[in-house]
mmCIF file of C-alpha atoms in Angstrom:
data_model
loop_
_atom_site.group_PDB
_atom_site.id
_atom_site.type_symbol
_atom_site.label_atom_id
_atom_site.label_comp_id
_atom_site.label_asym_id
_atom_site.label_seq_id
_atom_site.Cartn_x
_atom_site.Cartn_y
_atom_site.Cartn_z
ATOM 1 C CA CYS A 1 -18.704 3.975 -0.860
ATOM 2 C CA TYR A 2 -16.690 1.171 1.824
ATOM 3 C CA ARG A 3 -13.575 2.090 0.416
ATOM 4 C CA PHE A 4 -13.966 5.826 0.151
ATOM 5 C CA ASN A 5 -15.283 5.884 3.620
ATOM 6 C CA ARG A 6 -12.349 4.077 5.313
ATOM 7 C CA ARG A 7 -9.624 6.316 4.062
ATOM 8 C CA PHE A 8 -9.921 8.494 7.023
ATOM 9 C CA ASP A 9 -9.791 5.932 9.576
ATOM 10 C CA LEU A 10 -6.364 7.115 10.998
ATOM 11 C CA ALA A 11 -6.200 4.535 13.773
ATOM 12 C CA ALA A 12 -6.110 1.728 11.344
ATOM 13 C CA LEU A 13 -3.870 3.301 8.308
ATOM 14 C CA VAL A 14 -0.459 2.571 9.893
ATOM 15 C CA PRO A 15 -1.254 -1.510 10.936
ATOM 16 C CA ARG A 16 -2.967 -1.723 7.385
ATOM 17 C CA LEU A 17 0.157 -0.459 5.955
ATOM 18 C CA ILE A 18 2.316 -2.769 7.643
ATOM 19 C CA VAL A 19 0.179 -5.884 6.440
ATOM 20 C CA ALA A 20 0.060 -4.488 2.676
ATOM 21 C CA ALA A 21 4.290 -3.963 2.852
ATOM 22 C CA ALA A 22 4.615 -7.446 4.424
ATOM 23 C CA ARG A 23 2.475 -8.993 1.953
ATOM 24 C CA THR A 24 4.188 -7.370 -1.318
ATOM 25 C CA PRO A 25 6.759 -9.363 -2.937
ATOM 26 C CA PRO A 26 9.916 -7.846 -3.109
ATOM 27 C CA LEU A 27 10.849 -5.523 -6.234
ATOM 28 C CA SER A 28 13.992 -6.847 -8.211
ATOM 29 C CA TYR A 29 16.890 -4.486 -8.351
ATOM 30 C CA ARG A 30 16.320 -4.552 -12.316
ATOM 31 C CA LEU A 31 12.736 -3.441 -12.292
ATOM 32 C CA ALA A 32 13.443 -0.625 -9.528
ATOM 33 C CA THR A 33 16.240 0.885 -11.263
ATOM 34 C CA LEU A 34 14.422 1.133 -14.898
ATOM 35 C CA ASP A 35 14.393 4.526 -16.405
ATOM 36 C CA ALA A 36 10.532 5.321 -17.658
#
């Protein structure tokens, strides 16, 4: 319920996105260019 109800909290969306991007390790070029 908590996660489902937070999806429309637009005021917190951008700050949460920035935090998630800062915490995520960079993707290597090799992994980014793999053909599926």
